[in-house]
CSV table of C-alpha atoms in Angstrom, one decimal:
chain,number,residue,atom,x,y,z
A,1,MET,CA,-14.5,-4.5,1.8
A,2,ALA,CA,-11.2,-4.5,-0.3
A,3,LEU,CA,-8.1,-3.2,1.2
A,4,SER,CA,-6.5,-0.1,-0.3
A,5,ALA,CA,-2.9,0.5,-1.3
A,6,THR,CA,-0.7,2.1,1.3
A,7,PRO,CA,1.3,5.2,-0.1
A,8,TYR,CA,4.9,5.8,0.6
A,9,LYS,CA,6.7,9.1,0.1
A,10,VAL,CA,10.2,8.4,-1.3
A,11,ASP,CA,13.2,10.9,-1.3
A,12,VAL,CA,16.2,9.4,-2.9
A,13,ASN,CA,19.5,11.2,-3.4
A,14,LEU,CA,21.0,9.0,-6.1
A,15,THR,CA,24.7,9.0,-7.0
A,16,ASP,CA,25.4,6.3,-9.6
A,17,LEU,CA,29.2,6.4,-10.0
A,18,ASP,CA,29.1,3.4,-12.5
A,19,ARG,CA,26.9,5.2,-15.0
A,20,SER,CA,27.5,9.0,-14.0
A,21,VAL,CA,24.0,9.5,-12.8
A,22,PHE,CA,23.4,12.2,-10.1
A,23,GLU,CA,19.7,12.8,-9.2
A,24,THR,CA,17.5,13.9,-6.4
A,25,LEU,CA,14.3,11.9,-6.9
A,26,ARG,CA,11.0,12.6,-5.0
A,27,PHE,CA,7.8,10.5,-5.7
A,28,THR,CA,5.1,8.6,-4.1
A,29,VAL,CA,4.8,4.7,-4.6
A,30,ALA,CA,1.8,2.7,-3.6
A,31,ARG,CA,2.4,-0.8,-1.9
A,32,HIS,CA,-0.2,-3.2,-2.8
A,33,PRO,CA,-2.3,-4.8,0.0
A,34,SER,CA,-0.7,-8.2,-0.8
A,35,GLU,CA,2.9,-6.8,-1.2
A,36,THR,CA,5.5,-7.4,1.6
A,37,GLU,CA,7.8,-4.5,2.6
A,38,GLU,CA,10.7,-6.6,1.1
A,39,ARG,CA,9.0,-6.5,-2.2
A,40,LEU,CA,8.6,-2.7,-2.1
A,41,CYS,CA,12.2,-2.4,-1.2
A,42,ALA,CA,13.3,-4.5,-4.1
A,43,ARG,CA,11.1,-2.3,-6.4
A,44,LEU,CA,12.8,0.8,-5.1
A,45,ILE,CA,16.2,-0.9,-5.6
A,46,ALA,CA,15.5,-1.9,-9.0
A,47,TYR,CA,14.4,1.7,-9.7
A,48,VAL,CA,17.6,3.2,-8.5
A,49,LEU,CA,19.5,0.4,-10.1
A,50,TRP,CA,18.1,1.2,-13.6
A,51,TYR,CA,17.0,4.7,-13.1
A,52,SER,CA,16.3,6.8,-16.2
A,53,GLU,CA,14.2,9.9,-16.6
A,54,SER,CA,11.4,7.9,-18.4
A,55,LEU,CA,11.4,4.9,-15.9
A,56,ALA,CA,8.1,4.4,-14.4
A,57,PHE,CA,6.2,1.9,-11.7
A,58,GLY,CA,3.9,-0.2,-13.6
A,59,ARG,CA,0.9,-1.6,-11.9
A,60,GLY,CA,2.7,-5.0,-11.2
A,61,LEU,CA,0.6,-7.0,-8.7
A,62,SER,CA,-2.6,-5.3,-9.8
A,63,ASP,CA,-2.2,-6.0,-13.6
A,64,VAL,CA,-0.3,-9.2,-14.9
A,65,ASP,CA,0.1,-7.5,-18.3
A,66,GLU,CA,2.4,-4.8,-16.7
A,67,PRO,CA,5.8,-5.1,-14.8
A,68,ALA,CA,7.0,-3.7,-11.7
A,69,LEU,CA,8.9,-1.0,-13.6
A,70,TRP,CA,9.2,0.0,-17.1
A,71,GLU,CA,10.6,2.5,-19.6
A,72,LYS,CA,8.6,3.5,-22.7
A,73,SER,CA,9.6,5.4,-25.7
A,74,LEU,CA,7.5,8.3,-26.9
A,75,ASP,CA,5.9,6.2,-29.3
A,76,GLY,CA,4.7,3.6,-26.9
A,77,ARG,CA,7.4,0.9,-27.4
A,78,VAL,CA,8.4,-0.9,-24.2
A,79,LEU,CA,12.3,-0.1,-24.1
A,80,HIS,CA,12.9,-1.8,-20.7
A,81,TRP,CA,10.6,-4.0,-18.7
A,82,ILE,CA,11.7,-4.8,-15.2
A,83,GLU,CA,10.3,-7.6,-13.2
A,84,VAL,CA,10.9,-8.1,-9.2
A,85,GLY,CA,10.6,-11.5,-7.5
A,86,LEU,CA,11.0,-15.2,-8.8
A,87,PRO,CA,8.8,-15.4,-11.9
A,88,ASP,CA,8.7,-18.8,-13.9
A,89,ALA,CA,10.3,-19.1,-17.2
A,90,GLU,CA,7.1,-18.7,-19.1
A,91,ARG,CA,6.6,-15.3,-17.7
A,92,LEU,CA,10.3,-14.1,-18.7
A,93,ILE,CA,9.8,-15.5,-22.2
A,94,TRP,CA,6.5,-13.6,-22.4
A,95,CYS,CA,8.0,-10.5,-21.2
A,96,SER,CA,11.1,-10.8,-23.5
A,97,ARG,CA,8.7,-10.8,-26.5
A,98,ARG,CA,7.1,-7.4,-25.2
A,99,ALA,CA,10.2,-5.4,-24.6
A,100,GLU,CA,13.7,-4.6,-26.1
A,101,ARG,CA,15.2,-5.3,-22.8
A,102,VAL,CA,14.0,-7.3,-19.8
A,103,SER,CA,15.6,-7.1,-16.4
A,104,LEU,CA,14.8,-9.1,-13.3
A,105,LEU,CA,15.8,-8.4,-9.8
A,106,ALA,CA,15.2,-11.8,-8.0
A,107,TYR,CA,15.1,-12.0,-4.2
A,108,GLY,CA,14.0,-14.9,-1.9
A,109,ARG,CA,14.9,-18.4,-2.6
A,110,VAL,CA,17.1,-17.5,-5.5
A,111,ASP,CA,19.2,-20.5,-5.2
A,112,ILE,CA,16.3,-23.0,-5.8
A,113,TRP,CA,14.7,-20.9,-8.5
A,114,GLU,CA,18.0,-20.2,-10.5
A,115,SER,CA,18.5,-23.9,-11.1
A,116,LYS,CA,15.0,-24.2,-12.6
A,117,VAL,CA,14.4,-21.1,-14.5
A,118,LEU,CA,17.7,-19.8,-15.8
A,119,PRO,CA,18.6,-22.7,-18.1
A,120,ALA,CA,15.2,-22.1,-19.9
A,121,VAL,CA,15.9,-18.3,-20.5
A,122,ALA,CA,19.6,-18.2,-20.8
A,123,SER,CA,19.3,-18.1,-24.6
A,124,LEU,CA,17.1,-15.0,-24.6
A,125,LYS,CA,19.6,-12.2,-25.3
A,126,ASN,CA,17.5,-9.5,-24.0
A,127,VAL,CA,17.1,-10.8,-20.5
A,128,HIS,CA,19.2,-9.8,-17.6
A,129,VAL,CA,19.0,-11.2,-14.1
A,130,ALA,CA,20.3,-10.0,-10.8
A,131,GLY,CA,19.8,-11.6,-7.5
A,132,LEU,CA,19.6,-9.8,-4.1
A,133,PRO,CA,21.1,-11.1,-0.9
A,134,GLN,CA,18.1,-12.0,1.3
A,135,GLU,CA,19.7,-10.7,4.6
A,136,ALA,CA,20.5,-7.4,3.1
A,137,LEU,CA,17.3,-6.9,1.6
A,138,ALA,CA,15.6,-8.0,4.9
A,139,THR,CA,17.7,-5.5,6.8
A,140,VAL,CA,16.8,-2.4,4.7
A,141,ALA,CA,13.2,-3.5,4.5
A,142,ALA,CA,12.9,-4.0,8.4
A,143,ASP,CA,10.6,-1.2,9.9
A,144,LEU,CA,10.2,0.6,6.7
A,145,PRO,CA,8.8,4.1,7.4
A,146,ARG,CA,6.0,5.7,5.2
A,147,ALA,CA,8.5,8.6,4.5
A,148,ILE,CA,11.4,6.8,3.0
A,149,ASN,CA,14.6,9.0,2.9
A,150,TRP,CA,17.6,7.2,1.3
A,151,ALA,CA,20.9,8.3,0.0
A,152,VAL,CA,21.9,5.7,-2.4
A,153,MET,CA,25.5,5.4,-4.0
A,154,VAL,CA,26.2,2.9,-6.5
A,155,SER,CA,29.9,2.0,-7.1
A,156,ASP,CA,31.5,-1.0,-8.6
A,157,GLY,CA,28.3,-2.7,-8.8
A,158,SER,CA,27.3,-2.3,-5.1
A,159,LEU,CA,24.6,-0.1,-3.7
A,160,PHE,CA,25.2,1.7,-0.4
A,161,ILE,CA,22.0,2.7,1.1
A,162,THR,CA,22.0,5.2,3.9
A,163,ASP,CA,18.7,5.6,5.8
A,164,GLU,CA,17.5,6.5,9.3
A,165,ASN,CA,19.0,3.1,10.6
A,166,GLY,CA,22.6,3.5,9.1
A,167,GLN,CA,24.4,2.4,6.0
A,168,HIS,CA,23.6,-1.0,4.3
A,169,GLU,CA,25.7,-2.5,1.5
A,170,ILE,CA,23.8,-4.4,-1.1
A,171,THR,CA,25.8,-6.3,-3.8
A,172,PRO,CA,23.5,-7.8,-6.5
A,173,GLN,CA,24.8,-11.0,-7.9
A,174,TRP,CA,24.5,-11.2,-11.7
A,175,LEU,CA,23.1,-14.4,-12.6
A,176,LEU,CA,22.5,-13.7,-16.4
A,177,ARG,CA,24.5,-10.9,-18.2
A,178,GLU,CA,25.1,-7.5,-16.6
A,179,ARG,CA,23.3,-4.3,-15.8
């Protein structure tokens, strides 16, 4: 019998001072049976980092032809393709051909991945890459409740996430271009 996805109710009070975005977001997100809590947190961080009204979660792990998140135009063009994790160069090149803009929020062993993959995609003008500090991500993801309630402030490129366990500061390191 196949395992089913685990739903998470998410409440985010987003204050992005860098982009003048002030939103209260309420949605349900599914965690794939093979997805870790760290990857789910990385997807949520990517959502608030690149939030727009038309940004939506893709099927990601369930469908390799879809990203973790994406923004589409009304005529179906992919405006922004957002990946999470450590994809290989071929994946990023493939994504860059399908969207006007590709962003990657890398986490895990970014230092090893960076030396192998970034040189191969550095010439792609529509690809942007940020790395998450592993310790900070692990702290936010630890004991993630099924009802996530975050207050997120983005200021000078840093994210300040307040949850039931306190405040966490996450500063993505931009490895290729900026947000």
